Amino acid sequence: MNHIVAICPGSFDPITVGHLDIIRRASHMFSKVIVVVMPNLSKTPSFTPEERMEMIRAATADVEHVEVDYYKGLLADYCRQKHAGAIVKGLRAMSDFEYEFQMALTNKKLNPATETVFLTTSAENMYLSSSMVKQIGSMGGDISSFVPGVIHDKIKNRLLGKDE
Ligand code: PNS
């Protein structure tokens, strides 16, 4: 095993089985994986940062050497603080590519010490996104195969407005 610290950043609003698959696979490749919840200024969140962190902790309880954190500054600065060698992101369809490529190049410019590594998403998660989960869940659809079982009820109730 190498001694590289990897960062898995995202808005995780909420974490899906697709995210969890990437985190799990990254944990086999790097000596430490920090899953960091960050604000995405172009999205309106349904869960607070604390709730998102709590859900990630519950979903990754059985994954070794994973930490969960929150940071509201630049990802490149966070990586510098943590001496991270890699940013790990899942890449789904071509539609992700341009946005992810732009972020990777920008982060590399801001912090040349950290490389962005893309893991190919598993075929069954190709279409999955937190926005899709929120849309389906808020309309009463079945989201049980899209989100980790341990946090399913919390997500479902929030999306249906049953926990307010
Ligand atoms: O899960 P998302 O919403 O696709 O994650 C996007 C995220 C949070 C990783 C991205 O918006 C981000 O890196 N935000 C932190 C601010 C930052 O560093 N912006 C410049 C990146 S090019």
Short mmCIF file of N, CA and C and ligand atoms in Angstrom, two decimals:
data_model
loop_
_atom_site.label_atom_id
_atom_site.label_comp_id
_atom_site.label_asym_id
_atom_site.label_seq_id
_atom_site.Cartn_x
_atom_site.Cartn_y
_atom_site.Cartn_z
N MET A 1 0.86 -1.22 0.00
CA MET A 1 0.00 0.00 0.00
C MET A 1 0.89 1.25 0.00
N ASN A 2 0.53 2.24 -0.82
CA ASN A 2 1.29 3.50 -0.83
C ASN A 2 0.91 4.33 0.41
N HIS A 3 1.55 5.50 0.54
CA HIS A 3 1.22 6.34 1.70
C HIS A 3 0.52 7.61 1.25
N ILE A 4 -0.25 7.49 0.22
CA ILE A 4 -0.91 8.68 -0.34
C ILE A 4 -2.26 8.91 0.34
N VAL A 5 -2.46 10.17 0.76
CA VAL A 5 -3.77 10.57 1.29
C VAL A 5 -4.62 11.00 0.10
N ALA A 6 -5.83 10.46 0.02
CA ALA A 6 -6.73 10.83 -1.08
C ALA A 6 -7.95 11.56 -0.53
N ILE A 7 -8.43 12.51 -1.30
CA ILE A 7 -9.61 13.28 -0.92
C ILE A 7 -10.75 12.93 -1.87
N CYS A 8 -11.90 12.55 -1.31
CA CYS A 8 -13.10 12.35 -2.13
C CYS A 8 -14.04 13.53 -1.84
N PRO A 9 -14.05 14.55 -2.68
CA PRO A 9 -14.89 15.71 -2.39
C PRO A 9 -16.25 15.60 -3.07
N GLY A 10 -17.21 16.30 -2.53
CA GLY A 10 -18.52 16.32 -3.19
C GLY A 10 -19.52 17.05 -2.34
N SER A 11 -20.71 17.28 -2.92
CA SER A 11 -21.73 17.89 -2.09
C SER A 11 -22.49 16.81 -1.30
N PHE A 12 -22.53 15.59 -1.80
CA PHE A 12 -23.10 14.45 -1.07
C PHE A 12 -24.47 14.78 -0.47
N ASP A 13 -25.36 15.27 -1.30
CA ASP A 13 -26.67 15.76 -0.81
C ASP A 13 -27.82 14.94 -1.39
N PRO A 14 -28.00 13.68 -1.03
CA PRO A 14 -27.25 12.89 -0.06
C PRO A 14 -26.26 11.95 -0.76
N ILE A 15 -25.45 11.25 0.06
CA ILE A 15 -24.55 10.23 -0.48
C ILE A 15 -25.40 9.11 -1.11
N THR A 16 -24.94 8.61 -2.25
CA THR A 16 -25.65 7.52 -2.96
C THR A 16 -24.79 6.25 -2.95
N VAL A 17 -25.34 5.15 -3.44
CA VAL A 17 -24.53 3.92 -3.54
C VAL A 17 -23.41 4.10 -4.56
N GLY A 18 -23.58 5.03 -5.50
CA GLY A 18 -22.53 5.32 -6.48
C GLY A 18 -21.34 5.97 -5.80
N HIS A 19 -21.60 6.97 -4.93
CA HIS A 19 -20.51 7.59 -4.16
C HIS A 19 -19.81 6.54 -3.30
N LEU A 20 -20.64 5.73 -2.62
CA LEU A 20 -20.09 4.75 -1.69
C LEU A 20 -19.16 3.77 -2.41
N ASP A 21 -19.54 3.37 -3.61
CA ASP A 21 -18.71 2.46 -4.41
C ASP A 21 -17.35 3.10 -4.70
N ILE A 22 -17.35 4.38 -5.05
CA ILE A 22 -16.09 5.07 -5.35
C ILE A 22 -15.23 5.18 -4.08
N ILE A 23 -15.86 5.52 -2.96
CA ILE A 23 -15.13 5.66 -1.69
C ILE A 23 -14.50 4.32 -1.28
N ARG A 24 -15.30 3.26 -1.41
CA ARG A 24 -14.82 1.92 -1.07
C ARG A 24 -13.62 1.53 -1.94
N ARG A 25 -13.75 1.76 -3.24
CA ARG A 25 -12.65 1.40 -4.14
C ARG A 25 -11.41 2.26 -3.87
N ALA A 26 -11.61 3.53 -3.57
CA ALA A 26 -10.48 4.42 -3.25
C ALA A 26 -9.78 3.94 -1.98
N SER A 27 -10.56 3.41 -1.04
CA SER A 27 -9.97 2.97 0.24
C SER A 27 -9.04 1.77 0.03
N HIS A 28 -9.21 1.05 -1.08
CA HIS A 28 -8.30 -0.07 -1.39
C HIS A 28 -7.04 0.42 -2.10
N MET A 29 -7.07 1.64 -2.57
CA MET A 29 -5.94 2.15 -3.37
C MET A 29 -5.03 3.10 -2.60
N PHE A 30 -5.59 3.75 -1.56
CA PHE A 30 -4.82 4.78 -0.85
C PHE A 30 -4.77 4.47 0.65
N SER A 31 -3.74 5.03 1.32
CA SER A 31 -3.58 4.68 2.73
C SER A 31 -4.62 5.38 3.62
N LYS A 32 -5.11 6.52 3.16
CA LYS A 32 -6.19 7.20 3.90
C LYS A 32 -7.09 7.91 2.90
N VAL A 33 -8.39 7.85 3.14
CA VAL A 33 -9.34 8.55 2.27
C VAL A 33 -10.15 9.51 3.14
N ILE A 34 -10.10 10.79 2.77
CA ILE A 34 -10.92 11.77 3.49
C ILE A 34 -12.09 12.16 2.59
N VAL A 35 -13.29 11.84 3.06
CA VAL A 35 -14.49 12.22 2.31
C VAL A 35 -14.88 13.60 2.83
N VAL A 36 -14.82 14.59 1.96
CA VAL A 36 -15.09 15.95 2.44
C VAL A 36 -16.34 16.54 1.77
N VAL A 37 -17.26 16.93 2.64
CA VAL A 37 -18.49 17.58 2.20
C VAL A 37 -18.16 19.04 1.92
N MET A 38 -18.51 19.51 0.72
CA MET A 38 -18.22 20.89 0.35
C MET A 38 -19.47 21.52 -0.25
N PRO A 39 -19.61 22.83 -0.10
CA PRO A 39 -20.77 23.46 -0.75
C PRO A 39 -20.55 23.52 -2.26
N ASN A 40 -21.58 23.22 -3.02
CA ASN A 40 -21.54 23.43 -4.47
C ASN A 40 -22.43 24.64 -4.72
N LEU A 41 -21.82 25.77 -5.07
CA LEU A 41 -22.56 27.03 -5.13
C LEU A 41 -23.68 27.02 -6.16
N SER A 42 -23.63 26.06 -7.10
CA SER A 42 -24.71 26.04 -8.10
C SER A 42 -25.87 25.11 -7.71
N LYS A 43 -25.84 24.58 -6.49
CA LYS A 43 -26.93 23.68 -6.06
C LYS A 43 -27.53 24.15 -4.74
N THR A 44 -28.85 23.91 -4.56
CA THR A 44 -29.49 24.22 -3.28
C THR A 44 -29.63 22.92 -2.49
N PRO A 45 -28.96 22.83 -1.33
CA PRO A 45 -28.98 21.55 -0.61
C PRO A 45 -30.29 21.23 0.11
N SER A 46 -30.56 19.93 0.27
CA SER A 46 -31.72 19.47 1.05
C SER A 46 -31.33 19.08 2.46
N PHE A 47 -30.03 18.81 2.66
CA PHE A 47 -29.54 18.37 3.97
C PHE A 47 -28.45 19.33 4.44
N THR A 48 -28.35 19.54 5.76
CA THR A 48 -27.29 20.41 6.29
C THR A 48 -25.94 19.69 6.15
N PRO A 49 -24.85 20.44 6.21
CA PRO A 49 -23.54 19.78 6.16
C PRO A 49 -23.39 18.73 7.25
N GLU A 50 -23.88 19.01 8.47
CA GLU A 50 -23.77 18.05 9.57
C GLU A 50 -24.55 16.77 9.26
N GLU A 51 -25.75 16.94 8.70
CA GLU A 51 -26.54 15.74 8.34
C GLU A 51 -25.85 14.92 7.27
N ARG A 52 -25.25 15.62 6.29
CA ARG A 52 -24.56 14.91 5.22
C ARG A 52 -23.35 14.15 5.76
N MET A 53 -22.63 14.79 6.69
CA MET A 53 -21.46 14.11 7.30
C MET A 53 -21.91 12.89 8.10
N GLU A 54 -22.99 13.07 8.84
CA GLU A 54 -23.50 11.97 9.68
C GLU A 54 -23.92 10.78 8.79
N MET A 55 -24.56 11.09 7.66
CA MET A 55 -25.00 10.02 6.76
C MET A 55 -23.79 9.31 6.13
N ILE A 56 -22.75 10.10 5.78
CA ILE A 56 -21.55 9.48 5.19
C ILE A 56 -20.87 8.59 6.23
N ARG A 57 -20.82 9.09 7.48
CA ARG A 57 -20.19 8.27 8.55
C ARG A 57 -20.93 6.95 8.71
N ALA A 58 -22.26 7.01 8.72
CA ALA A 58 -23.05 5.79 8.88
C ALA A 58 -22.84 4.84 7.70
N ALA A 59 -22.81 5.41 6.49
CA ALA A 59 -22.69 4.58 5.29
C ALA A 59 -21.29 3.97 5.14
N THR A 60 -20.27 4.64 5.71
CA THR A 60 -18.89 4.15 5.53
C THR A 60 -18.34 3.48 6.80
N ALA A 61 -19.25 3.17 7.73
CA ALA A 61 -18.80 2.62 9.03
C ALA A 61 -17.93 1.38 8.87
N ASP A 62 -18.18 0.58 7.83
CA ASP A 62 -17.41 -0.66 7.66
C ASP A 62 -16.23 -0.49 6.69
N VAL A 63 -15.96 0.74 6.25
CA VAL A 63 -14.86 0.95 5.31
C VAL A 63 -13.64 1.44 6.10
N GLU A 64 -12.52 0.75 5.91
CA GLU A 64 -11.34 1.08 6.70
C GLU A 64 -10.64 2.36 6.24
N HIS A 65 -9.94 2.96 7.15
CA HIS A 65 -9.20 4.21 7.02
C HIS A 65 -9.89 5.30 6.19
N VAL A 66 -11.16 5.52 6.53
CA VAL A 66 -11.92 6.62 5.92
C VAL A 66 -12.25 7.64 6.99
N GLU A 67 -12.04 8.91 6.69
CA GLU A 67 -12.46 10.00 7.60
C GLU A 67 -13.48 10.86 6.87
N VAL A 68 -14.29 11.56 7.65
CA VAL A 68 -15.32 12.42 7.05
C VAL A 68 -15.11 13.83 7.59
N ASP A 69 -15.21 14.81 6.71
CA ASP A 69 -14.92 16.19 7.12
C ASP A 69 -15.83 17.15 6.33
N TYR A 70 -15.79 18.41 6.73
CA TYR A 70 -16.52 19.46 6.02
C TYR A 70 -15.57 20.62 5.80
N TYR A 71 -15.64 21.23 4.64
CA TYR A 71 -14.77 22.38 4.37
C TYR A 71 -15.50 23.30 3.42
N LYS A 72 -15.49 24.59 3.73
CA LYS A 72 -16.25 25.46 2.82
C LYS A 72 -15.38 26.38 1.97
N GLY A 73 -14.07 26.12 1.95
CA GLY A 73 -13.18 26.91 1.09
C GLY A 73 -12.89 26.18 -0.20
N LEU A 74 -11.74 26.52 -0.77
CA LEU A 74 -11.33 25.89 -2.04
C LEU A 74 -10.80 24.48 -1.80
N LEU A 75 -11.17 23.58 -2.68
CA LEU A 75 -10.70 22.20 -2.59
C LEU A 75 -9.17 22.14 -2.66
N ALA A 76 -8.58 22.97 -3.52
CA ALA A 76 -7.12 22.96 -3.68
C ALA A 76 -6.43 23.34 -2.36
N ASP A 77 -7.00 24.29 -1.61
CA ASP A 77 -6.43 24.68 -0.31
C ASP A 77 -6.58 23.57 0.72
N TYR A 78 -7.75 22.92 0.67
CA TYR A 78 -7.99 21.81 1.60
C TYR A 78 -6.96 20.69 1.36
N CYS A 79 -6.72 20.39 0.10
CA CYS A 79 -5.76 19.33 -0.25
C CYS A 79 -4.36 19.69 0.25
N ARG A 80 -4.01 20.95 0.14
CA ARG A 80 -2.69 21.40 0.61
C ARG A 80 -2.59 21.19 2.13
N GLN A 81 -3.65 21.62 2.85
CA GLN A 81 -3.67 21.46 4.31
C GLN A 81 -3.49 20.02 4.74
N LYS A 82 -4.10 19.11 3.97
CA LYS A 82 -4.09 17.68 4.35
C LYS A 82 -2.94 16.92 3.72
N HIS A 83 -2.07 17.62 2.97
CA HIS A 83 -0.96 16.97 2.26
C HIS A 83 -1.48 15.84 1.37
N ALA A 84 -2.56 16.10 0.69
CA ALA A 84 -3.19 15.06 -0.14
C ALA A 84 -2.46 14.90 -1.46
N GLY A 85 -2.23 13.65 -1.86
CA GLY A 85 -1.59 13.37 -3.14
C GLY A 85 -2.62 13.24 -4.26
N ALA A 86 -3.86 12.94 -3.88
CA ALA A 86 -4.87 12.68 -4.93
C ALA A 86 -6.26 13.18 -4.54
N ILE A 87 -6.97 13.63 -5.57
CA ILE A 87 -8.41 13.91 -5.46
C ILE A 87 -9.04 12.78 -6.25
N VAL A 88 -9.97 12.04 -5.65
CA VAL A 88 -10.60 10.93 -6.36
C VAL A 88 -12.04 11.27 -6.68
N LYS A 89 -12.41 11.11 -7.95
CA LYS A 89 -13.78 11.38 -8.36
C LYS A 89 -14.28 10.25 -9.25
N GLY A 90 -15.56 10.01 -9.19
CA GLY A 90 -16.16 9.00 -10.07
C GLY A 90 -16.57 9.68 -11.36
N LEU A 91 -16.34 9.00 -12.46
CA LEU A 91 -16.74 9.56 -13.75
C LEU A 91 -17.83 8.67 -14.33
N ARG A 92 -18.98 9.28 -14.61
CA ARG A 92 -20.10 8.50 -15.15
C ARG A 92 -20.09 8.63 -16.67
N ALA A 93 -21.07 9.26 -17.21
CA ALA A 93 -21.16 9.35 -18.67
C ALA A 93 -20.30 10.49 -19.20
N MET A 94 -20.28 10.63 -20.51
CA MET A 94 -19.55 11.73 -21.16
C MET A 94 -20.00 13.08 -20.62
N SER A 95 -21.25 13.16 -20.22
CA SER A 95 -21.81 14.44 -19.75
C SER A 95 -21.06 14.96 -18.53
N ASP A 96 -20.44 14.09 -17.74
CA ASP A 96 -19.65 14.53 -16.58
C ASP A 96 -18.31 15.11 -17.01
N PHE A 97 -17.86 14.68 -18.18
CA PHE A 97 -16.46 14.84 -18.50
C PHE A 97 -15.98 16.29 -18.55
N GLU A 98 -16.73 17.13 -19.26
CA GLU A 98 -16.26 18.49 -19.48
C GLU A 98 -16.13 19.25 -18.15
N TYR A 99 -17.17 19.11 -17.32
CA TYR A 99 -17.19 19.77 -16.01
C TYR A 99 -16.05 19.24 -15.12
N GLU A 100 -15.90 17.93 -15.08
CA GLU A 100 -14.87 17.33 -14.22
C GLU A 100 -13.46 17.68 -14.73
N PHE A 101 -13.30 17.71 -16.04
CA PHE A 101 -12.01 18.03 -16.64
C PHE A 101 -11.62 19.46 -16.30
N GLN A 102 -12.60 20.35 -16.38
CA GLN A 102 -12.37 21.77 -16.05
C GLN A 102 -11.97 21.92 -14.58
N MET A 103 -12.67 21.21 -13.70
CA MET A 103 -12.34 21.29 -12.27
C MET A 103 -10.96 20.70 -12.01
N ALA A 104 -10.64 19.57 -12.67
CA ALA A 104 -9.35 18.93 -12.45
C ALA A 104 -8.20 19.86 -12.87
N LEU A 105 -8.36 20.50 -14.03
CA LEU A 105 -7.31 21.40 -14.51
C LEU A 105 -7.16 22.62 -13.61
N THR A 106 -8.30 23.14 -13.13
CA THR A 106 -8.26 24.30 -12.24
C THR A 106 -7.60 23.94 -10.91
N ASN A 107 -7.97 22.79 -10.38
CA ASN A 107 -7.38 22.37 -9.10
C ASN A 107 -5.88 22.12 -9.24
N LYS A 108 -5.48 21.59 -10.38
CA LYS A 108 -4.06 21.32 -10.63
C LYS A 108 -3.27 22.63 -10.69
N LYS A 109 -3.90 23.63 -11.29
CA LYS A 109 -3.27 24.95 -11.41
C LYS A 109 -3.11 25.58 -10.02
N LEU A 110 -4.17 25.45 -9.20
CA LEU A 110 -4.16 26.06 -7.87
C LEU A 110 -3.25 25.31 -6.90
N ASN A 111 -3.13 24.00 -7.13
CA ASN A 111 -2.30 23.17 -6.24
C ASN A 111 -1.66 22.03 -7.04
N PRO A 112 -0.48 22.29 -7.63
CA PRO A 112 0.16 21.30 -8.51
C PRO A 112 0.54 20.00 -7.80
N ALA A 113 0.56 20.00 -6.45
CA ALA A 113 0.99 18.79 -5.73
C ALA A 113 -0.09 17.72 -5.68
N THR A 114 -1.32 18.06 -6.02
CA THR A 114 -2.41 17.08 -5.95
C THR A 114 -2.91 16.71 -7.34
N GLU A 115 -2.92 15.40 -7.61
CA GLU A 115 -3.41 14.90 -8.91
C GLU A 115 -4.87 14.51 -8.79
N THR A 116 -5.66 14.78 -9.82
CA THR A 116 -7.03 14.26 -9.82
C THR A 116 -7.03 12.90 -10.51
N VAL A 117 -7.65 11.93 -9.85
CA VAL A 117 -7.75 10.56 -10.37
C VAL A 117 -9.22 10.24 -10.59
N PHE A 118 -9.57 9.79 -11.78
CA PHE A 118 -10.97 9.44 -12.05
C PHE A 118 -11.14 7.93 -12.01
N LEU A 119 -12.11 7.47 -11.24
CA LEU A 119 -12.46 6.06 -11.27
C LEU A 119 -13.71 5.91 -12.13
N THR A 120 -13.69 4.90 -12.99
CA THR A 120 -14.87 4.66 -13.84
C THR A 120 -15.99 4.16 -12.95
N THR A 121 -17.12 4.78 -13.06
CA THR A 121 -18.26 4.36 -12.24
C THR A 121 -18.68 2.93 -12.62
N SER A 122 -19.21 2.19 -11.66
CA SER A 122 -19.69 0.84 -11.98
C SER A 122 -20.90 0.99 -12.91
N ALA A 123 -21.04 0.02 -13.80
CA ALA A 123 -22.09 0.12 -14.83
C ALA A 123 -23.48 0.38 -14.24
N GLU A 124 -23.77 -0.27 -13.10
CA GLU A 124 -25.13 -0.13 -12.54
C GLU A 124 -25.38 1.26 -11.94
N ASN A 125 -24.29 2.04 -11.74
CA ASN A 125 -24.47 3.39 -11.18
C ASN A 125 -24.30 4.49 -12.22
N MET A 126 -24.23 4.09 -13.44
CA MET A 126 -23.95 4.99 -14.56
C MET A 126 -24.91 6.19 -14.61
N TYR A 127 -26.14 5.93 -14.27
CA TYR A 127 -27.20 6.94 -14.42
C TYR A 127 -27.53 7.63 -13.09
N LEU A 128 -26.87 7.19 -12.02
CA LEU A 128 -27.29 7.61 -10.68
C LEU A 128 -26.72 8.96 -10.27
N SER A 129 -27.56 9.82 -9.67
CA SER A 129 -27.07 11.09 -9.12
C SER A 129 -27.93 11.46 -7.91
N SER A 130 -27.36 12.30 -7.05
CA SER A 130 -28.12 12.75 -5.87
C SER A 130 -29.38 13.50 -6.32
N SER A 131 -29.27 14.28 -7.39
CA SER A 131 -30.45 15.05 -7.86
C SER A 131 -31.56 14.10 -8.29
N MET A 132 -31.19 13.01 -8.95
CA MET A 132 -32.18 12.03 -9.39
C MET A 132 -32.86 11.38 -8.18
N VAL A 133 -32.03 11.04 -7.18
CA VAL A 133 -32.57 10.43 -5.95
C VAL A 133 -33.58 11.38 -5.31
N LYS A 134 -33.23 12.68 -5.26
CA LYS A 134 -34.12 13.66 -4.62
C LYS A 134 -35.43 13.80 -5.38
N GLN A 135 -35.31 13.78 -6.70
CA GLN A 135 -36.52 13.92 -7.52
C GLN A 135 -37.44 12.71 -7.33
N ILE A 136 -36.86 11.52 -7.40
CA ILE A 136 -37.67 10.30 -7.27
C ILE A 136 -38.27 10.20 -5.86
N GLY A 137 -37.40 10.43 -4.84
CA GLY A 137 -37.85 10.30 -3.46
C GLY A 137 -38.95 11.30 -3.10
N SER A 138 -38.83 12.52 -3.59
CA SER A 138 -39.82 13.54 -3.22
C SER A 138 -41.16 13.30 -3.89
N MET A 139 -41.17 12.44 -4.92
CA MET A 139 -42.43 12.11 -5.59
C MET A 139 -42.95 10.74 -5.16
N GLY A 140 -42.38 10.23 -4.08
CA GLY A 140 -42.88 8.98 -3.51
C GLY A 140 -42.34 7.72 -4.17
N GLY A 141 -41.33 7.87 -5.04
CA GLY A 141 -40.77 6.69 -5.72
C GLY A 141 -39.83 5.90 -4.82
N ASP A 142 -39.49 4.71 -5.27
CA ASP A 142 -38.64 3.81 -4.49
C ASP A 142 -37.16 4.14 -4.72
N ILE A 143 -36.50 4.60 -3.66
CA ILE A 143 -35.07 4.95 -3.80
C ILE A 143 -34.17 3.92 -3.10
N SER A 144 -34.77 2.78 -2.71
CA SER A 144 -34.01 1.84 -1.87
C SER A 144 -32.77 1.26 -2.54
N SER A 145 -32.75 1.19 -3.88
CA SER A 145 -31.54 0.64 -4.50
C SER A 145 -30.52 1.73 -4.85
N PHE A 146 -30.85 2.97 -4.55
CA PHE A 146 -29.96 4.09 -4.91
C PHE A 146 -29.17 4.64 -3.74
N VAL A 147 -29.66 4.41 -2.51
CA VAL A 147 -28.97 4.98 -1.35
C VAL A 147 -28.61 3.87 -0.36
N PRO A 148 -27.53 4.06 0.43
CA PRO A 148 -27.16 3.03 1.40
C PRO A 148 -28.33 2.74 2.35
N GLY A 149 -28.56 1.43 2.63
CA GLY A 149 -29.72 1.01 3.43
C GLY A 149 -29.81 1.69 4.78
N VAL A 150 -28.66 1.90 5.43
CA VAL A 150 -28.64 2.42 6.79
C VAL A 150 -29.17 3.87 6.88
N ILE A 151 -29.20 4.59 5.77
CA ILE A 151 -29.68 5.98 5.81
C ILE A 151 -30.93 6.17 4.96
N HIS A 152 -31.46 5.07 4.43
CA HIS A 152 -32.62 5.16 3.52
C HIS A 152 -33.80 5.91 4.15
N ASP A 153 -34.17 5.52 5.38
CA ASP A 153 -35.39 6.09 5.97
C ASP A 153 -35.22 7.59 6.24
N LYS A 154 -34.03 7.97 6.69
CA LYS A 154 -33.79 9.40 6.95
C LYS A 154 -33.97 10.21 5.66
N ILE A 155 -33.40 9.69 4.58
CA ILE A 155 -33.48 10.42 3.30
C ILE A 155 -34.92 10.47 2.81
N LYS A 156 -35.57 9.33 2.85
CA LYS A 156 -36.95 9.22 2.36
C LYS A 156 -37.87 10.18 3.11
N ASN A 157 -37.76 10.17 4.45
CA ASN A 157 -38.63 11.02 5.26
C ASN A 157 -38.38 12.50 4.99
N ARG A 158 -37.11 12.88 4.84
CA ARG A 158 -36.80 14.28 4.55
C ARG A 158 -37.39 14.70 3.20
N LEU A 159 -37.22 13.82 2.22
CA LEU A 159 -37.68 14.18 0.88
C LEU A 159 -39.21 14.27 0.83
N LEU A 160 -39.87 13.50 1.68
CA LEU A 160 -41.34 13.53 1.71
C LEU A 160 -41.84 14.58 2.70
N GLY A 161 -40.91 15.29 3.35
CA GLY A 161 -41.29 16.34 4.31
C GLY A 161 -41.90 15.77 5.58
N LYS A 162 -41.56 14.51 5.91
CA LYS A 162 -42.17 13.86 7.09
C LYS A 162 -41.39 14.06 8.37
N ASP A 163 -40.21 14.68 8.29
CA ASP A 163 -39.40 14.82 9.51
C ASP A 163 -39.35 16.26 9.99
N GLU A 164 -40.28 17.10 9.50
CA GLU A 164 -40.20 18.53 9.91
C GLU A 164 -41.12 18.85 11.05
O1 PNS B 1 -20.84 16.47 -5.78
P1 PNS B 1 -20.58 17.71 -6.58
O2 PNS B 1 -21.68 18.74 -6.32
O3 PNS B 1 -20.38 17.46 -8.04
O4 PNS B 1 -19.20 18.32 -6.01
C1 PNS B 1 -18.65 19.51 -6.53
C2 PNS B 1 -17.59 20.05 -5.57
C3 PNS B 1 -18.19 20.33 -4.20
C4 PNS B 1 -16.46 19.03 -5.45
C5 PNS B 1 -17.05 21.36 -6.22
O5 PNS B 1 -18.09 22.27 -6.37
C6 PNS B 1 -15.92 21.98 -5.40
O6 PNS B 1 -14.79 21.56 -5.52
N1 PNS B 1 -16.26 22.98 -4.54
C7 PNS B 1 -15.29 23.62 -3.68
C8 PNS B 1 -14.90 25.01 -4.18
C9 PNS B 1 -13.77 24.93 -5.18
O7 PNS B 1 -12.67 24.48 -4.89
N2 PNS B 1 -14.07 25.37 -6.39
C10 PNS B 1 -13.13 25.34 -7.50
C11 PNS B 1 -13.10 23.95 -8.11
S1 PNS B 1 -12.63 24.06 -9.76
#
